[in-house]
Amino acid sequence: MTYDMIVRDARIVDGTGKKAYGGDIAVKDGRIAALGEVSGSATRTIDAGGQVVSPGFIDAHTHYDAQLMWDPTASPSTCHGVTTVLMGNCGYTLAPVRADDQDYLMGVFSAAEEVPKKALQLFAPFAWETFPDYLAALRTSKLGLNVVSQIGHSALRRYVMGEAALERTASQDDIAAMVRLVEEAFSAGAAGVSTSQAPHQVDEHGEHIPSFFASEDETDALAAAVRRKGKRLVSVNPRSKREGLSEQDMAYLVRLAEISGGVVSWNDFGVMTPKWEESLEFMEAQHDRGHRIYAVARCQRPETRFTLKKLSAIFAGDQNWLEFARQDKPRMLAALADPAWRARLAVFWDNAPFMKMASVEKGTQPETAALEGRLLDEIAAERNCSAADVMFDTALADDLQTFFRISAPVTQDESRLERILKSPATLVGISDAGAHLQTFAGGDYTSYFLAHWVREKGTFSLEEGVAALTSRVADFLGLTDRGVLEVGKAADLVVFDADTVEPMPLQTLDDIPGGGTRMTKGAKSINWVIVGGDTIIENGTPTAATPGRVLASPTGGSS
């Protein structure tokens, strides 16, 4: 038999957690046609040279909704072996949207997910209005990887209620209209609905996003639509996410799970999450009760960057910082020089435990550049002032151009994070890929996980680690035709060297349309990435192939 492709001399790690074995993998018509000892010829043969061949990695939390309009490769995720992504998270999607309200929706996405609005405006006016229209446009676009999408509650609420979405609870007629639209989205292929009531997520004017104002009746109605249409996903940013899950939000997650009959998730969970152990035990107990509540957990060392020239998600929930960020630049500089303003702004930082991990990453003047890499606390001790004062003084000297970084120490005890990552109630992450382009480069999490948690620490065996990145996420999403290497399954494959795989150093690229930079990390030793039998990464370099598609909507909720 002649195949389209044969990968020879592979160390096959099939995604199930079973022991690796040697053999070949044959591909025909985008599907795995044979495994093990494969005879016959192929149009293309790849010599794996004993490297690992695994299912393509699946990322359960991205924001590629915007980036895919100008970058079908979904960089850097595909370089790290990702072949399928879930997007439409946190309540943010680019549909539904009325023609005269596109600027607002672009502003919300830009502010909350830190994607330059200028880039979005280059693609306006959008060629869609409804969510089915959007999916149809996505299906005809070039995609380098597979996409699963949810409909975002903020876009939905704004579409139905207009400016009233920011002013009041929804009427019964409003809710009925939202339910009708969300069911149309489900029928067109949306996998679920995402929402956020987190107060730190704001629009470009520093105001709360539409879904923040939703009542329980409203979110319950959307969850009921998930069950009624046989869908699967309800993704949530709980109101108390930053402070630690409250009892009210725990009950909220359980209620959504019961009403939807689906899978409820929230994101960016880790040892820096307040009350993390209590939250983890809560989710594990709910699994025992049959409620599928998950958190996407950060496997990397916590790290983020920010400047004071714009509102960061770090302090976007603080009223003093919201007022500060609404000012123009001259007034912001004046505020930082004003003792009364400084006292107001310092309240947040004086009560933020992560301030102990804040440092100067990049200064623009000789005196601030000399501080690079130093903790604000250390500098404050030398100057006999507060860490917040050091931050304000440095930003003033740099005309607000200073980059600050918050990162956990390299020597941090990781036993608690091991507990989180090994839990049946968590998924390994988090990339947030396509978002926070100037503050966080998390698209490397798959190669980091394989290097750190599998090879260096041995917390996961190679087989367990691959399963965590593939079949566990496929099961979570309800994807039955990928996530494992099995005859008949989709030929989404990754070829990598388990002995040397790791992220490359952080780099900054000036490649955002309309101007703008993004931070990113490449991958070392992820040599081939294959989507549906077509090679999208060859010898570590992206190809021009765009074999990705919008996947058939996953199901799995109760009827």
Coordinates of C-alpha atoms in Angstrom, one line a residue:
M1 CA 0.0 0.0 0.0
T2 CA 1.2 3.5 -0.7
Y3 CA 0.6 6.0 2.1
D4 CA 0.7 9.8 2.1
M5 CA 3.3 9.8 4.8
I6 CA 5.3 7.4 7.0
V7 CA 7.2 8.4 10.1
R8 CA 10.0 5.8 10.5
D9 CA 12.0 4.8 13.5
A10 CA 9.8 6.5 16.0
R11 CA 9.6 6.2 19.8
I12 CA 5.9 6.1 19.9
V13 CA 4.3 7.7 23.0
D14 CA 0.6 7.3 22.1
G15 CA -1.0 9.7 24.6
T16 CA -2.8 7.1 26.7
G17 CA -0.1 6.9 29.3
K18 CA 1.0 3.4 28.2
K19 CA 4.7 2.6 27.9
A20 CA 6.5 3.9 24.8
Y21 CA 7.4 1.5 22.1
G22 CA 9.4 1.6 18.8
G23 CA 7.8 1.6 15.4
D24 CA 6.5 3.5 12.5
I25 CA 3.4 5.6 11.9
A26 CA 1.6 5.7 8.5
V27 CA -0.8 8.4 7.4
K28 CA -3.4 8.3 4.7
D29 CA -6.0 11.0 3.9
G30 CA -5.2 13.0 7.1
R31 CA -5.7 10.0 9.4
I32 CA -3.5 7.5 11.1
A33 CA -3.6 4.4 8.9
A34 CA -1.1 2.1 10.6
L35 CA 1.1 1.9 13.7
G36 CA 4.0 -0.3 14.6
E37 CA 5.9 -2.2 11.9
V38 CA 4.7 -0.6 8.8
S39 CA 5.4 -2.0 5.3
G40 CA 4.8 -0.2 2.0
S41 CA 5.9 3.0 0.6
A42 CA 4.8 6.6 1.0
T43 CA 4.8 9.9 -0.9
R44 CA 6.8 11.4 2.0
T45 CA 8.9 9.6 4.6
I46 CA 10.2 11.3 7.8
D47 CA 13.0 9.6 9.7
A48 CA 12.4 10.3 13.3
G49 CA 15.7 8.9 14.3
G50 CA 14.5 7.4 17.5
Q51 CA 12.8 10.6 18.6
V52 CA 9.5 10.7 20.4
V53 CA 6.4 10.8 18.2
S54 CA 3.3 11.8 20.1
P55 CA -0.2 13.2 19.4
G56 CA -0.3 16.9 18.7
F57 CA -0.6 18.9 21.9
I58 CA -4.0 20.6 22.7
D59 CA -4.2 24.0 24.4
A60 CA -7.3 24.6 26.5
H61 CA -6.9 28.3 27.1
T62 CA -6.0 30.7 24.3
H63 CA -7.1 34.0 22.9
Y64 CA -6.1 33.6 19.2
D65 CA -9.4 35.1 18.1
A66 CA -7.6 38.2 16.9
Q67 CA -4.1 37.0 16.0
L68 CA -5.4 34.3 13.6
M69 CA -6.7 37.2 11.4
W70 CA -3.1 38.1 10.5
D71 CA -1.1 35.1 11.6
P72 CA -2.5 31.7 10.5
T73 CA 0.5 29.9 12.1
A74 CA -0.7 30.9 15.6
S75 CA 2.9 31.7 16.6
P76 CA 4.4 30.6 18.9
S77 CA 2.0 27.8 19.8
T78 CA 2.6 25.6 16.7
C79 CA 6.4 25.8 17.3
H80 CA 5.8 24.2 20.7
G81 CA 3.8 21.3 19.2
V82 CA 0.3 22.6 19.6
T83 CA -2.1 21.4 16.9
T84 CA -5.5 22.3 18.4
V85 CA -6.5 25.3 20.5
L86 CA -9.6 26.4 22.4
M87 CA -10.4 30.1 22.0
G88 CA -13.3 32.4 22.8
N89 CA -12.3 32.3 26.5
C90 CA -13.0 34.7 29.4
G91 CA -16.2 36.0 27.7
Y92 CA -14.3 37.7 24.8
T93 CA -15.1 36.9 21.2
L94 CA -15.3 39.1 18.1
A95 CA -18.9 38.1 17.5
P96 CA -21.7 38.7 17.7
V97 CA -21.3 42.4 16.9
R98 CA -23.3 45.0 15.2
A99 CA -21.7 47.0 12.4
D100 CA -21.9 50.3 14.4
D101 CA -20.5 48.7 17.6
Q102 CA -17.4 47.0 16.3
D103 CA -15.1 49.7 17.8
Y104 CA -16.4 49.0 21.3
L105 CA -15.9 45.2 20.9
M106 CA -12.3 45.8 19.6
G107 CA -11.7 48.1 22.5
V108 CA -12.8 45.5 25.0
F109 CA -10.7 42.7 23.5
S110 CA -7.7 45.1 23.2
A111 CA -7.9 46.2 26.8
A112 CA -8.7 43.0 28.5
E113 CA -6.4 40.8 26.4
E114 CA -3.7 43.4 25.8
V115 CA -3.8 43.1 22.0
P116 CA -3.1 46.4 20.1
K117 CA -6.4 47.9 19.0
K118 CA -4.6 49.3 15.9
A119 CA -4.1 45.7 14.7
L120 CA -7.7 44.9 15.0
Q121 CA -8.8 48.1 13.3
L122 CA -6.8 47.0 10.2
F123 CA -9.3 44.2 9.7
A124 CA -12.4 46.4 10.3
P125 CA -15.1 46.4 9.3
F126 CA -15.5 42.8 10.2
A127 CA -17.1 40.6 7.6
W128 CA -19.6 39.1 10.1
E129 CA -22.3 40.1 12.5
T130 CA -23.6 36.9 14.1
F131 CA -21.6 34.1 15.7
P132 CA -22.6 31.7 12.9
D133 CA -21.4 34.3 10.4
Y134 CA -18.1 34.5 12.3
L135 CA -17.6 30.7 12.3
A136 CA -18.3 30.6 8.6
A137 CA -15.6 33.3 8.0
L138 CA -13.2 31.3 10.2
R139 CA -13.9 28.2 8.2
T140 CA -12.9 29.9 4.9
S141 CA -9.8 31.5 6.3
K142 CA -6.3 30.0 6.4
L143 CA -5.5 28.1 9.6
G144 CA -2.3 26.5 10.5
L145 CA -3.8 24.5 13.3
N146 CA -7.2 23.3 14.5
V147 CA -9.6 25.6 16.3
V148 CA -12.4 25.0 18.8
S149 CA -14.4 28.1 19.7
Q150 CA -16.8 29.2 22.4
I151 CA -19.1 32.2 22.2
G152 CA -18.2 35.0 24.6
H153 CA -20.8 36.3 27.0
S154 CA -19.6 39.9 26.9
A155 CA -20.0 40.1 23.2
L156 CA -23.4 38.4 23.4
R157 CA -24.7 40.7 26.1
R158 CA -23.5 43.8 24.4
Y159 CA -25.1 42.7 21.1
V160 CA -28.5 42.2 22.8
M161 CA -28.5 45.1 25.3
G162 CA -26.3 47.7 23.7
E163 CA -25.0 50.3 26.2
A164 CA -27.5 49.0 28.8
A165 CA -25.2 46.0 29.1
L166 CA -23.0 48.2 31.2
E167 CA -25.8 49.6 33.3
R168 CA -28.2 47.0 34.5
T169 CA -29.3 43.4 34.9
A170 CA -30.9 41.8 31.9
S171 CA -34.7 41.6 31.6
Q172 CA -36.4 38.3 30.9
D173 CA -36.7 39.4 27.2
D174 CA -33.0 40.2 27.1
I175 CA -32.2 36.8 28.5
A176 CA -34.5 35.1 26.1
A177 CA -32.7 36.9 23.2
M178 CA -29.3 35.8 24.5
V179 CA -30.4 32.2 24.8
R180 CA -31.7 32.2 21.3
L181 CA -28.5 33.6 19.9
V182 CA -26.3 31.3 22.0
E183 CA -28.3 28.3 20.7
E184 CA -27.8 29.5 17.2
A185 CA -24.1 29.6 17.8
F186 CA -24.1 26.1 19.2
S187 CA -26.0 24.8 16.2
A188 CA -23.3 26.5 14.0
G189 CA -20.5 24.8 15.8
A190 CA -19.6 26.7 19.0
A191 CA -18.5 24.3 21.7
G192 CA -19.8 26.2 24.7
V193 CA -20.0 29.6 26.3
S194 CA -17.5 31.6 28.3
T195 CA -18.1 34.3 30.8
S196 CA -16.4 36.5 33.4
Q197 CA -17.5 38.3 36.5
A198 CA -13.9 39.2 37.5
P199 CA -13.7 42.9 38.5
H200 CA -10.1 43.3 37.3
Q201 CA -11.2 42.8 33.7
V202 CA -12.2 46.1 32.2
D203 CA -12.7 47.8 28.9
E204 CA -10.5 50.4 27.3
H205 CA -12.1 53.1 29.3
G206 CA -11.5 51.3 32.6
E207 CA -15.1 50.3 33.0
H208 CA -16.4 46.8 33.9
I209 CA -17.0 44.5 30.9
P210 CA -20.6 43.6 30.0
S211 CA -20.7 40.1 31.6
F212 CA -19.6 41.5 34.9
F213 CA -23.2 42.8 35.4
A214 CA -24.9 39.4 34.7
S215 CA -27.3 38.0 37.3
E216 CA -27.5 34.4 38.3
D217 CA -30.7 34.1 36.2
E218 CA -28.7 35.1 33.1
T219 CA -25.7 32.8 33.5
D220 CA -28.0 30.0 34.6
A221 CA -30.0 30.4 31.4
L222 CA -26.9 30.2 29.3
A223 CA -25.8 27.1 31.1
A224 CA -29.2 25.5 30.6
A225 CA -28.7 26.1 26.8
V226 CA -25.5 24.1 26.9
R227 CA -27.4 21.1 28.3
R228 CA -30.4 21.6 26.0
K229 CA -28.2 21.7 22.8
G230 CA -26.0 18.8 24.0
K231 CA -22.9 21.0 24.2
R232 CA -20.0 20.7 26.7
L233 CA -18.1 23.8 27.9
V234 CA -18.8 26.5 30.4
S235 CA -15.7 28.6 31.0
V236 CA -15.7 31.1 33.8
N237 CA -13.7 33.8 35.4
P238 CA -15.2 33.8 38.9
R239 CA -15.8 37.1 40.7
S240 CA -13.4 36.1 43.6
K241 CA -10.7 34.7 41.4
R242 CA -8.1 37.2 42.5
E243 CA -8.9 36.9 46.3
G244 CA -9.4 33.1 46.3
L245 CA -12.7 31.3 45.6
S246 CA -15.4 32.5 47.9
E247 CA -18.1 30.1 49.1
Q248 CA -20.5 32.0 46.8
D249 CA -18.4 31.3 43.8
M250 CA -17.9 27.7 44.7
A251 CA -21.6 27.3 44.8
Y252 CA -21.8 29.2 41.5
L253 CA -19.4 26.7 39.8
V254 CA -21.4 23.8 41.2
R255 CA -24.6 25.3 40.0
L256 CA -23.3 25.8 36.5
A257 CA -22.1 22.2 36.4
E258 CA -25.4 20.9 37.5
I259 CA -27.5 23.1 35.2
S260 CA -25.2 22.6 32.1
G261 CA -24.5 18.9 32.6
G262 CA -21.1 19.9 31.0
V263 CA -17.6 20.7 32.0
V264 CA -17.0 23.9 34.0
S265 CA -13.5 25.5 34.1
W266 CA -11.6 28.5 35.2
N267 CA -8.1 29.5 34.5
D268 CA -4.6 30.6 35.7
F269 CA -4.6 28.5 38.8
G270 CA -1.4 28.0 40.8
V271 CA 0.4 28.4 44.1
M272 CA 0.1 32.2 43.8
T273 CA -3.7 31.8 43.8
P274 CA -5.0 32.8 47.2
K275 CA -6.5 29.8 49.1
W276 CA -5.3 27.5 46.4
E277 CA -5.3 24.4 48.5
E278 CA -8.9 25.0 49.7
S279 CA -9.9 25.6 46.1
L280 CA -8.2 22.4 44.9
E281 CA -9.8 20.3 47.5
F282 CA -13.2 21.8 46.6
M283 CA -12.8 20.8 42.9
E284 CA -11.5 17.3 43.8
A285 CA -14.5 16.8 46.1
Q286 CA -16.8 17.9 43.3
H287 CA -15.2 15.4 40.9
D288 CA -16.1 12.7 43.4
R289 CA -19.7 13.9 43.3
G290 CA -19.8 13.8 39.5
H291 CA -19.4 17.6 38.9
R292 CA -16.7 18.2 36.3
I293 CA -15.1 21.4 37.6
Y294 CA -11.5 22.1 36.4
A295 CA -8.9 24.7 36.7
V296 CA -6.2 25.3 34.0
A297 CA -3.0 25.4 36.1
R298 CA 0.1 27.4 35.4
C299 CA 3.1 24.9 35.1
Q300 CA 5.6 27.7 34.6
R301 CA 7.2 29.9 37.2
P302 CA 4.8 32.8 37.7
E303 CA 6.1 35.8 35.6
T304 CA 4.5 38.9 34.2
R305 CA 5.6 42.3 33.0
F306 CA 4.0 45.7 33.2
T307 CA 4.6 49.4 32.7
L308 CA 2.8 52.4 34.4
K309 CA 2.0 54.0 31.0
K310 CA -1.1 51.9 30.6
L311 CA -3.6 50.0 32.8
S312 CA -2.3 46.5 33.5
A313 CA -4.5 43.5 34.3
I314 CA -2.5 43.3 37.5
F315 CA -4.0 46.4 39.0
A316 CA -7.0 46.9 36.8
G317 CA -9.4 46.0 39.6
D318 CA -8.2 48.8 41.8
Q319 CA -10.3 52.0 41.7
N320 CA -7.3 54.4 42.3
W321 CA -5.4 52.8 39.4
L322 CA -8.4 53.0 37.2
E323 CA -8.7 56.7 37.8
F324 CA -4.9 57.2 37.3
A325 CA -5.0 55.3 34.0
R326 CA -7.9 57.4 32.6
Q327 CA -5.7 60.5 32.5
D328 CA -3.5 61.6 29.7
K329 CA 0.2 61.2 29.9
P330 CA 1.1 64.6 31.3
R331 CA -1.4 64.2 34.1
M332 CA -0.2 60.7 34.8
L333 CA 3.4 62.1 35.2
A334 CA 2.1 64.8 37.4
A335 CA 0.2 62.3 39.5
L336 CA 3.3 60.2 40.1
A337 CA 5.1 63.4 41.4
D338 CA 2.2 64.3 43.7
P339 CA 2.5 62.8 47.3
A340 CA -1.3 62.5 47.6
W341 CA -1.6 60.6 44.4
R342 CA 1.4 58.4 45.3
A343 CA -0.2 57.5 48.6
R344 CA -3.4 56.5 46.9
L345 CA -1.6 54.4 44.3
A346 CA 0.7 52.8 46.9
V347 CA -2.2 51.3 48.8
F348 CA -2.6 48.5 46.2
W349 CA 1.1 47.7 46.2
D350 CA 1.5 47.8 49.9
N351 CA -1.1 45.1 50.2
A352 CA 0.0 43.0 47.3
P353 CA 2.1 40.0 48.4
F354 CA 3.7 39.6 45.0
M355 CA 5.3 43.1 45.3
K356 CA 8.1 41.2 47.1
M357 CA 8.9 39.6 43.7
A358 CA 8.8 42.8 41.6
S359 CA 12.0 44.0 39.9
V360 CA 13.2 46.5 37.3
E361 CA 13.4 44.6 34.0
K362 CA 14.3 47.4 31.6
G363 CA 15.1 51.1 32.1
T364 CA 15.6 53.6 29.3
Q365 CA 17.9 56.0 31.1
P366 CA 21.4 55.2 32.4
E367 CA 20.4 55.6 36.1
T368 CA 17.3 53.3 35.6
A369 CA 19.1 50.8 33.4
A370 CA 21.6 50.4 36.2
L371 CA 18.7 49.0 38.3
E372 CA 17.8 46.2 35.8
G373 CA 17.4 42.8 37.4
R374 CA 17.2 44.2 41.0
L375 CA 14.2 43.8 43.3
L376 CA 12.3 46.9 44.2
D377 CA 12.4 45.8 47.8
E378 CA 16.3 45.7 47.8
I379 CA 16.5 49.2 46.2
A380 CA 13.9 50.5 48.7
A381 CA 16.0 49.2 51.7
E382 CA 19.0 51.1 50.3
R383 CA 17.0 54.3 49.8
N384 CA 15.1 54.0 53.1
C385 CA 11.7 54.3 51.3
S386 CA 8.9 51.9 50.1
A387 CA 9.1 49.6 47.1
A388 CA 6.2 51.5 45.6
D389 CA 8.2 54.8 45.8
V390 CA 11.0 53.1 44.0
M391 CA 8.6 52.1 41.3
F392 CA 7.1 55.5 41.0
D393 CA 10.5 57.3 40.9
T394 CA 11.9 54.9 38.3
A395 CA 8.8 55.3 36.1
L396 CA 9.1 59.1 36.3
A397 CA 12.7 59.0 35.4
D398 CA 11.9 56.9 32.3
D399 CA 8.9 59.0 31.2
L400 CA 6.7 55.9 32.0
Q401 CA 8.7 53.6 29.7
T402 CA 10.1 51.4 32.4
F403 CA 9.3 47.7 32.2
F404 CA 8.9 46.0 35.6
R405 CA 8.7 42.3 36.1
I406 CA 7.1 40.1 38.8
S407 CA 8.5 36.6 38.9
A408 CA 8.8 33.8 41.4
P409 CA 12.3 33.0 42.6
V410 CA 14.1 30.2 40.8
T411 CA 14.7 28.5 44.2
Q412 CA 11.0 28.4 45.0
D413 CA 9.8 25.2 46.6
E414 CA 7.7 23.5 43.9
S415 CA 6.2 20.7 46.0
R416 CA 2.9 22.6 46.2
L417 CA 2.8 23.1 42.4
E418 CA 3.5 19.4 42.0
R419 CA 0.4 18.8 44.1
I420 CA -1.6 21.1 41.8
L421 CA -0.4 19.6 38.5
K422 CA -1.0 16.0 39.5
S423 CA -4.6 16.7 40.6
P424 CA -7.4 15.1 38.6
A425 CA -9.1 18.5 38.8
T426 CA -6.5 20.5 36.9
L427 CA -5.2 20.7 33.3
V428 CA -1.6 21.6 32.5
G429 CA -1.2 25.1 31.2
I430 CA -1.3 28.0 30.9
S431 CA -0.4 29.8 27.6
D432 CA -3.0 32.6 27.3
A433 CA -1.6 32.5 23.8
G434 CA -2.7 35.4 21.6
A435 CA -3.1 37.7 24.5
H436 CA -1.0 39.8 26.9
L437 CA 1.6 40.2 24.1
Q438 CA 3.8 42.7 26.0
T439 CA 3.5 41.3 29.5
F440 CA 3.6 37.5 29.3
A441 CA 5.0 34.8 27.0
G442 CA 3.2 31.6 28.0
G443 CA 3.0 29.9 24.7
D444 CA 6.1 27.8 25.7
Y445 CA 4.3 25.9 28.4
T446 CA 4.3 22.6 26.5
S447 CA 8.1 22.5 25.9
Y448 CA 8.7 23.9 29.4
F449 CA 6.5 21.2 30.9
L450 CA 8.4 18.4 29.0
A451 CA 11.8 19.9 30.0
H452 CA 11.1 20.8 33.6
W453 CA 8.4 18.6 35.0
V454 CA 9.2 15.5 32.9
R455 CA 12.9 15.4 32.2
E456 CA 14.5 17.5 35.0
K457 CA 12.2 16.8 38.0
G458 CA 10.7 13.5 36.9
T459 CA 7.3 14.5 38.5
F460 CA 5.7 13.0 35.4
S461 CA 7.1 10.1 33.3
L462 CA 7.4 10.8 29.6
E463 CA 4.2 8.8 29.0
E464 CA 2.3 10.6 31.7
G465 CA 3.6 14.0 30.6
V466 CA 2.5 13.4 27.0
A467 CA -0.9 12.3 28.2
A468 CA -1.3 15.5 30.2
L469 CA -0.7 17.5 27.1
T470 CA -2.9 15.4 24.8
S471 CA -5.5 12.9 25.8
R472 CA -6.4 14.6 29.1
V473 CA -7.2 17.8 27.3
A474 CA -9.0 16.0 24.4
D475 CA -11.2 14.3 27.0
F476 CA -11.8 17.7 28.7
L477 CA -12.9 19.2 25.4
G478 CA -14.8 16.2 24.2
L479 CA -12.6 15.6 21.2
T480 CA -12.9 11.9 20.3
D481 CA -10.9 11.8 17.1
R482 CA -7.6 13.1 18.4
G483 CA -5.4 13.2 21.5
V484 CA -4.1 9.6 21.1
L485 CA -2.3 7.8 18.4
E486 CA -4.7 5.1 17.1
V487 CA -5.6 3.9 13.7
G488 CA -8.4 6.0 12.3
K489 CA -7.7 9.1 14.5
A490 CA -6.6 12.4 13.1
A491 CA -2.9 12.5 12.1
D492 CA -2.0 15.4 14.3
L493 CA 1.6 14.5 15.4
V494 CA 4.6 16.0 17.1
V495 CA 8.2 14.7 16.7
F496 CA 10.5 15.9 19.4
D497 CA 13.8 15.0 21.2
A498 CA 12.8 14.2 24.8
D499 CA 16.5 14.7 25.9
T500 CA 16.8 18.3 24.7
V501 CA 13.3 19.8 24.3
E502 CA 13.0 23.1 26.0
P503 CA 11.8 26.7 25.4
M504 CA 14.2 29.2 23.7
P505 CA 15.1 32.5 25.5
L506 CA 12.6 35.3 25.6
Q507 CA 12.6 37.6 22.6
T508 CA 10.7 40.6 21.5
L509 CA 9.4 40.8 17.9
D510 CA 8.0 43.9 16.1
D511 CA 5.6 42.0 13.9
I512 CA 2.1 43.1 14.9
P513 CA 0.2 44.7 12.1
G514 CA -0.2 48.5 12.5
G515 CA 2.9 48.6 14.8
G516 CA 3.5 46.9 18.1
T517 CA 5.7 44.4 19.8
R518 CA 5.1 41.0 21.3
M519 CA 7.1 38.9 23.6
T520 CA 7.6 35.3 22.6
K521 CA 9.7 32.2 23.0
G522 CA 10.6 29.6 20.4
A523 CA 11.1 25.9 21.0
K524 CA 14.3 23.8 20.9
S525 CA 14.1 20.2 19.6
I526 CA 10.4 20.2 18.5
N527 CA 11.4 19.2 15.0
W528 CA 8.2 18.3 13.1
V529 CA 4.6 19.2 13.8
I530 CA 2.0 17.7 11.6
V531 CA -1.7 18.7 11.4
G532 CA -4.1 16.4 9.5
G533 CA -1.2 14.7 7.8
D534 CA 0.4 18.0 6.6
T535 CA 3.7 19.3 8.0
I536 CA 3.4 22.8 9.5
I537 CA 6.8 22.6 11.3
E538 CA 9.7 21.0 9.5
N539 CA 13.2 20.7 11.1
G540 CA 12.0 23.3 13.6
T541 CA 11.0 25.8 11.0
P542 CA 7.4 26.8 10.1
T543 CA 6.2 25.9 6.6
A544 CA 3.5 27.7 4.6
A545 CA 1.0 24.9 5.1
T546 CA -2.4 25.8 6.5
P547 CA -4.2 22.5 7.0
G548 CA -6.0 23.5 10.2
R549 CA -9.8 23.7 10.4
V550 CA -12.6 24.6 12.7
L551 CA -13.4 21.3 14.4
A552 CA -16.8 19.9 14.6
S553 CA -18.4 21.1 17.8
P554 CA -17.5 18.8 20.7
T555 CA -20.4 17.4 22.6
G556 CA -20.7 15.6 25.9
G557 CA -23.2 17.5 28.0
S558 CA -26.2 15.7 29.4
S559 CA -29.4 15.9 27.4

